[in-house]
């Protein structure tokens, strides 16, 4: 049944959780957790060490760090500043700080006209872009002995350009020769509670459009020739996930009902994979491809994008990012 259990999620953490819920041990995958009780920030690191683990998880070999902060969707500037600093700490694990001048290309993936998919473009809007200044006037124009060369691109989506995003990025890489790419994109989550309150960083590259099920060609070190760090925030869940969560609550309610307890016992006999498959079969075909996002997504995406861009600006101002 596991093979058929294809829950829509881009979070490595949720992939690992689903195997744990079915009591399936995944070889070659290590999970580490850290919880900051005071700020309610949970950090989970999933390391996929082997090709077998990658095949089972459906994700490339590499490291995935997930930061969960339930209050991230709240308009609290002080809290978001803390999130930016916390994110910076984990970004440094992927983007090492060196003494030599180097170039970083930031790619804001997504569609600016579709709010849940506009995270990448919004992050780029708030970045301190410096490559053109250093190229034109030299590094001392930045008031520093050493200056970063930060460039950025919002390549749009295939429906707007007629080109695969990886083709655009590869062309830019060939022309500008960056040492590192940081790609930002919206993701899909398995759990609705993780919407707009989770940030995932990975050193494995990214699949543009994965958040809404449009799997385009991957942007990875193998496809563009440069290491790719991916930053993503889940902004949507699919309809089957929402119905599945509702069904879980219904089962729990039935369990606590004297008259309907028998029905709940029968449903509890299904494992997580079987319940999800049952829901996908029962749900209307028209709803099966439906993705849902919170009603305050406009403000939330702008807020979180600013939080991420501030973290990147701090990263680039502290030292020199280079090939990890």
Short mmCIF file of C-alpha atoms in Angstrom, two decimals:
data_model
loop_
_atom_site.label_atom_id
_atom_site.label_comp_id
_atom_site.label_asym_id
_atom_site.label_seq_id
_atom_site.Cartn_x
_atom_site.Cartn_y
_atom_site.Cartn_z
CA UNK A 1 0.00 0.00 0.00
CA UNK A 2 2.93 2.32 0.70
CA UNK A 3 3.83 2.52 -2.99
CA UNK A 4 0.42 4.01 -3.79
CA UNK A 5 0.50 6.42 -0.88
CA UNK A 6 1.41 9.59 -2.71
CA UNK A 7 0.47 12.45 -0.38
CA UNK A 8 1.08 15.92 -1.84
CA UNK A 9 3.92 17.40 0.16
CA UNK A 10 7.22 19.09 -0.64
CA UNK A 11 8.48 18.87 2.94
CA UNK A 12 11.03 16.13 3.65
CA UNK A 13 9.89 16.26 7.29
CA UNK A 14 6.34 15.23 6.31
CA UNK A 15 7.62 12.44 4.08
CA UNK A 16 9.53 11.05 7.06
CA UNK A 17 6.51 11.47 9.35
CA UNK A 18 4.23 9.44 7.11
CA UNK A 19 6.58 6.44 7.27
CA UNK A 20 6.80 6.78 11.05
CA UNK A 21 2.99 6.84 11.32
CA UNK A 22 2.94 3.51 9.46
CA UNK A 23 5.81 2.19 11.62
CA UNK A 24 8.07 1.87 8.59
CA UNK A 25 11.78 2.38 9.24
CA UNK A 26 13.55 4.13 6.36
CA UNK A 27 17.18 3.05 6.01
CA UNK A 28 19.68 5.78 5.16
CA UNK A 29 17.55 8.62 6.59
CA UNK A 30 18.46 10.41 9.85
CA UNK A 31 16.14 12.80 11.70
CA UNK A 32 17.22 15.30 14.36
CA UNK A 33 14.93 17.64 16.31
CA UNK A 34 15.50 20.77 18.37
CA UNK A 35 12.77 22.80 20.11
CA UNK A 36 13.04 26.36 21.42
CA UNK A 37 10.24 26.36 23.98
CA UNK A 38 10.42 30.08 24.73
CA UNK A 39 9.94 31.18 21.11
CA UNK A 40 7.99 28.07 20.05
CA UNK A 41 10.36 27.35 17.17
CA UNK A 42 10.94 23.73 16.20
CA UNK A 43 13.91 22.85 14.00
CA UNK A 44 13.93 19.45 12.30
CA UNK A 45 16.86 18.23 10.23
CA UNK A 46 16.29 15.35 7.82
CA UNK A 47 19.48 13.91 6.32
CA UNK A 48 19.08 11.50 3.41
CA UNK A 49 22.44 9.73 3.24
CA UNK A 50 21.89 6.91 0.75
CA UNK A 51 20.37 6.40 -2.69
CA UNK A 52 18.07 3.78 -1.18
CA UNK A 53 16.83 6.32 1.36
CA UNK A 54 16.36 8.87 -1.43
CA UNK A 55 14.30 6.39 -3.49
CA UNK A 56 12.09 5.51 -0.53
CA UNK A 57 11.58 9.16 0.45
CA UNK A 58 11.11 10.33 -3.13
CA UNK A 59 13.64 13.12 -2.54
CA UNK A 60 17.31 13.56 -3.52
CA UNK A 61 20.22 12.74 -1.22
CA UNK A 62 21.01 15.77 0.90
CA UNK A 63 20.11 17.77 4.00
CA UNK A 64 16.70 19.34 4.65
CA UNK A 65 16.25 21.75 7.56
CA UNK A 66 12.67 22.64 8.49
CA UNK A 67 11.86 25.56 10.77
CA UNK A 68 8.34 25.50 12.24
CA UNK A 69 7.07 28.64 13.99
CA UNK A 70 3.27 28.72 14.50
CA UNK A 71 3.32 32.50 15.03
CA UNK A 72 5.07 33.19 11.72
CA UNK A 73 1.76 34.17 10.13
CA UNK A 74 1.14 36.78 12.87
CA UNK A 75 2.02 40.44 12.03
CA UNK A 76 4.59 40.84 14.80
CA UNK A 77 7.71 42.66 13.53
CA UNK A 78 9.82 41.75 16.55
CA UNK A 79 9.00 38.07 16.19
CA UNK A 80 9.74 38.11 12.45
CA UNK A 81 13.09 39.72 13.19
CA UNK A 82 13.86 36.77 15.48
CA UNK A 83 12.80 34.35 12.75
CA UNK A 84 15.14 36.10 10.28
CA UNK A 85 18.05 35.72 12.69
CA UNK A 86 17.20 32.09 13.39
CA UNK A 87 16.94 31.39 9.66
CA UNK A 88 20.30 33.09 9.15
CA UNK A 89 21.89 30.67 11.61
CA UNK A 90 20.80 27.66 9.56
CA UNK A 91 21.49 29.31 6.21
CA UNK A 92 25.14 29.54 7.28
CA UNK A 93 25.25 25.74 7.40
CA UNK A 94 24.64 25.67 3.65
CA UNK A 95 26.25 28.94 2.53
CA UNK A 96 29.74 29.09 3.99
CA UNK A 97 31.42 32.44 4.56
CA UNK A 98 34.81 32.80 2.87
CA UNK A 99 37.37 35.55 2.28
CA UNK A 100 37.40 35.47 -1.51
CA UNK A 101 34.98 37.56 -3.54
CA UNK A 102 32.24 35.43 -5.02
CA UNK A 103 28.94 35.74 -6.82
CA UNK A 104 25.52 34.58 -5.68
CA UNK A 105 22.50 34.39 -7.99
CA UNK A 106 19.12 34.49 -6.23
CA UNK A 107 16.27 33.00 -8.27
CA UNK A 108 12.73 34.00 -7.26
CA UNK A 109 10.57 31.20 -8.62
CA UNK A 110 6.83 31.45 -9.07
CA UNK A 111 4.11 33.60 -10.58
CA UNK A 112 3.83 37.15 -9.27
CA UNK A 113 0.18 37.30 -10.41
CA UNK A 114 -0.87 34.32 -8.27
CA UNK A 115 -0.44 35.31 -4.63
CA UNK A 116 0.26 31.86 -3.08
CA UNK A 117 2.92 31.39 -5.77
CA UNK A 118 4.46 34.87 -5.45
CA UNK A 119 6.86 34.14 -2.57
CA UNK A 120 9.98 33.97 -4.76
CA UNK A 121 9.36 37.22 -6.67
CA UNK A 122 8.49 39.04 -3.42
CA UNK A 123 11.75 37.91 -1.77
CA UNK A 124 13.76 39.23 -4.74
CA UNK A 125 11.92 42.58 -4.46
CA UNK A 126 13.45 43.14 -1.01
CA UNK A 127 17.01 41.96 -1.67
CA UNK A 128 20.06 44.23 -1.67
CA UNK A 129 21.33 43.71 -5.23
CA UNK A 130 25.00 44.69 -5.58
CA UNK A 131 26.57 43.00 -8.62
CA UNK A 132 25.95 45.92 -10.97
CA UNK A 133 27.40 48.44 -8.49
CA UNK A 134 30.58 46.42 -7.88
CA UNK A 135 30.98 45.75 -11.62
CA UNK A 136 30.54 49.43 -12.47
CA UNK A 137 32.35 51.20 -9.64
CA UNK A 138 34.41 48.52 -7.89
CA UNK A 139 34.02 46.93 -4.46
CA UNK A 140 34.98 50.14 -2.61
CA UNK A 141 31.75 51.72 -3.89
CA UNK A 142 30.03 49.50 -1.32
CA UNK A 143 32.16 51.04 1.45
CA UNK A 144 33.87 47.74 2.18
CA UNK A 145 37.24 46.17 1.46
CA UNK A 146 35.46 43.14 0.07
CA UNK A 147 32.04 43.24 -1.53
CA UNK A 148 29.54 40.58 -2.46
CA UNK A 149 28.29 40.31 -6.00
CA UNK A 150 24.59 39.60 -5.51
CA UNK A 151 22.37 39.30 -8.59
CA UNK A 152 18.76 38.13 -8.87
CA UNK A 153 16.24 37.00 -11.45
CA UNK A 154 12.48 36.38 -11.45
CA UNK A 155 12.17 34.05 -14.46
CA UNK A 156 8.37 33.81 -14.36
CA UNK A 157 6.55 30.59 -15.24
CA UNK A 158 6.47 28.57 -18.42
CA UNK A 159 3.02 29.88 -19.37
CA UNK A 160 4.46 33.41 -19.45
CA UNK A 161 7.82 32.73 -21.11
CA UNK A 162 7.41 29.53 -23.12
CA UNK A 163 10.70 28.37 -21.64
CA UNK A 164 11.60 25.93 -18.89
CA UNK A 165 12.90 27.87 -15.89
CA UNK A 166 16.03 25.73 -15.86
CA UNK A 167 16.78 26.89 -19.44
CA UNK A 168 16.65 30.54 -18.35
CA UNK A 169 18.77 29.91 -15.26
CA UNK A 170 21.31 27.87 -17.23
CA UNK A 171 21.67 30.73 -19.72
CA UNK A 172 22.28 33.23 -16.91
CA UNK A 173 24.80 30.91 -15.27
CA UNK A 174 26.74 30.59 -18.54
CA UNK A 175 26.88 34.39 -18.89
CA UNK A 176 27.46 35.58 -15.33
CA UNK A 177 29.30 32.57 -13.81
CA UNK A 178 27.86 32.67 -10.24
CA UNK A 179 29.44 30.47 -7.58
CA UNK A 180 26.13 29.62 -5.94
CA UNK A 181 22.39 29.78 -6.65
CA UNK A 182 19.76 30.35 -3.97
CA UNK A 183 16.29 29.47 -5.26
CA UNK A 184 13.09 30.48 -3.44
CA UNK A 185 9.71 28.90 -4.17
CA UNK A 186 6.27 28.25 -2.70
CA UNK A 187 5.61 24.65 -1.62
CA UNK A 188 2.70 22.36 -0.81
CA UNK A 189 2.25 20.85 2.65
CA UNK A 190 0.59 17.68 3.86
CA UNK A 191 -0.61 19.33 7.06
CA UNK A 192 -2.73 22.48 6.96
CA UNK A 193 -1.21 23.60 10.30
CA UNK A 194 2.15 24.06 8.55
CA UNK A 195 0.82 26.56 6.00
CA UNK A 196 2.71 29.88 6.14
CA UNK A 197 4.38 28.85 9.40
CA UNK A 198 7.18 26.65 8.06
CA UNK A 199 10.41 27.33 6.16
CA UNK A 200 12.42 24.53 4.55
CA UNK A 201 16.07 24.94 3.49
CA UNK A 202 17.72 22.22 1.40
CA UNK A 203 21.04 21.75 -0.38
CA UNK A 204 19.49 19.58 -3.10
CA UNK A 205 18.10 22.14 -5.54
CA UNK A 206 14.43 22.54 -6.38
CA UNK A 207 11.59 21.60 -8.73
CA UNK A 208 9.84 24.81 -9.91
CA UNK A 209 6.04 24.59 -9.69
CA UNK A 210 6.13 21.64 -7.33
CA UNK A 211 3.89 23.47 -4.86
CA UNK A 212 0.92 23.22 -7.23
CA UNK A 213 1.79 19.89 -8.79
CA UNK A 214 3.40 21.29 -11.97
CA UNK A 215 6.67 19.37 -11.88
CA UNK A 216 9.02 21.21 -14.20
CA UNK A 217 12.65 20.33 -14.85
CA UNK A 218 14.70 20.49 -11.66
CA UNK A 219 17.18 23.26 -10.91
CA UNK A 220 20.09 21.39 -9.34
CA UNK A 221 23.88 21.32 -9.46
CA UNK A 222 23.56 18.57 -12.09
CA UNK A 223 21.29 20.62 -14.38
CA UNK A 224 22.89 24.08 -14.07
CA UNK A 225 26.47 23.27 -13.07
CA UNK A 226 26.38 25.34 -9.85
CA UNK A 227 25.40 24.32 -6.28
CA UNK A 228 21.75 25.19 -5.60
CA UNK A 229 20.34 25.99 -2.16
CA UNK A 230 16.53 25.87 -2.01
CA UNK A 231 14.32 27.87 0.37
CA UNK A 232 10.61 27.11 0.41
CA UNK A 233 7.46 27.94 2.37
CA UNK A 234 4.29 25.82 2.09
CA UNK A 235 1.43 28.10 1.02
CA UNK A 236 -1.11 25.52 -0.25
CA UNK A 237 -2.60 22.13 0.62
CA UNK A 238 -4.58 19.91 -1.74
CA UNK A 239 -8.28 19.12 -1.28
CA UNK A 240 -7.66 15.46 -0.40
CA UNK A 241 -5.45 16.57 2.50
CA UNK A 242 -8.15 18.83 3.94
CA UNK A 243 -10.79 16.10 3.67
CA UNK A 244 -8.33 13.64 5.22
CA UNK A 245 -7.76 15.95 8.22
CA UNK A 246 -11.54 16.40 8.58
CA UNK A 247 -12.01 12.65 8.43
CA UNK A 248 -9.43 12.14 11.19
CA UNK A 249 -11.38 14.57 13.40
CA UNK A 250 -14.62 12.75 12.55
CA UNK A 251 -13.10 9.40 13.52
CA UNK A 252 -11.93 10.83 16.84
CA UNK A 253 -15.43 12.24 17.46
CA UNK A 254 -17.00 8.85 16.66
CA UNK A 255 -14.61 7.17 19.08
CA UNK A 256 -15.96 9.40 21.85
CA UNK A 257 -19.61 8.78 20.96
CA UNK A 258 -21.44 5.98 22.78
CA UNK A 259 -23.89 5.28 19.95
CA UNK A 260 -21.50 5.58 16.98
CA UNK A 261 -18.34 4.11 18.50
CA UNK A 262 -18.58 1.00 16.30
CA UNK A 263 -18.25 3.08 13.12
CA UNK A 264 -15.16 4.77 14.47
CA UNK A 265 -13.59 1.42 15.36
CA UNK A 266 -14.07 0.20 11.78
CA UNK A 267 -12.47 3.37 10.34
CA UNK A 268 -9.58 3.15 12.79
CA UNK A 269 -8.80 -0.23 11.21
CA UNK A 270 -7.47 1.60 8.13
CA UNK A 271 -3.89 2.80 8.24
CA UNK A 272 -2.98 6.34 7.15
CA UNK A 273 -2.14 5.27 3.59
CA UNK A 274 -5.42 3.40 3.10
CA UNK A 275 -7.49 6.29 4.47
CA UNK A 276 -5.80 8.76 2.14
CA UNK A 277 -6.33 6.50 -0.90
CA UNK A 278 -10.00 6.01 0.07
CA UNK A 279 -10.49 9.77 0.24
CA UNK A 280 -8.85 10.31 -3.14
CA UNK A 281 -11.28 7.80 -4.65
CA UNK A 282 -14.34 9.29 -2.94
CA UNK A 283 -13.55 12.93 -3.58
CA UNK A 284 -14.97 14.42 -6.77
CA UNK A 285 -12.55 14.23 -9.74
CA UNK A 286 -12.97 17.99 -10.07
CA UNK A 287 -11.75 18.53 -6.52
CA UNK A 288 -8.83 16.13 -6.79
CA UNK A 289 -6.62 18.78 -8.42
CA UNK A 290 -7.86 21.58 -6.18
CA UNK A 291 -5.33 23.43 -4.00
CA UNK A 292 -6.42 25.60 -1.08
CA UNK A 293 -4.71 28.54 0.61
CA UNK A 294 -5.62 30.70 3.66
CA UNK A 295 -7.80 33.78 3.05
CA UNK A 296 -5.15 36.21 4.38
CA UNK A 297 -2.51 34.86 2.00
CA UNK A 298 -1.80 38.28 0.43
CA UNK A 299 -0.45 39.89 3.57
CA UNK A 300 1.07 36.69 4.92
CA UNK A 301 3.17 35.95 1.83
CA UNK A 302 4.46 39.55 1.75
CA UNK A 303 5.37 39.36 5.43
CA UNK A 304 7.16 35.99 5.18
CA UNK A 305 8.96 37.00 1.98
CA UNK A 306 10.31 40.06 3.78
CA UNK A 307 11.45 37.86 6.67
CA UNK A 308 13.38 35.60 4.27
CA UNK A 309 14.89 38.50 2.31
CA UNK A 310 16.07 40.15 5.54
CA UNK A 311 17.79 36.91 6.52
CA UNK A 312 19.52 36.74 3.12
CA UNK A 313 20.56 40.40 3.31
CA UNK A 314 22.14 39.74 6.73
CA UNK A 315 23.87 36.65 5.35
CA UNK A 316 25.39 38.57 2.43
CA UNK A 317 26.44 41.53 4.58
CA UNK A 318 28.24 39.43 7.21
CA UNK A 319 30.78 37.81 4.94
CA UNK A 320 31.34 36.28 1.55
CA UNK A 321 29.10 33.51 0.39
CA UNK A 322 30.83 30.90 -1.73
CA UNK A 323 30.52 27.42 -3.09
CA UNK A 324 29.64 25.19 -0.12
#
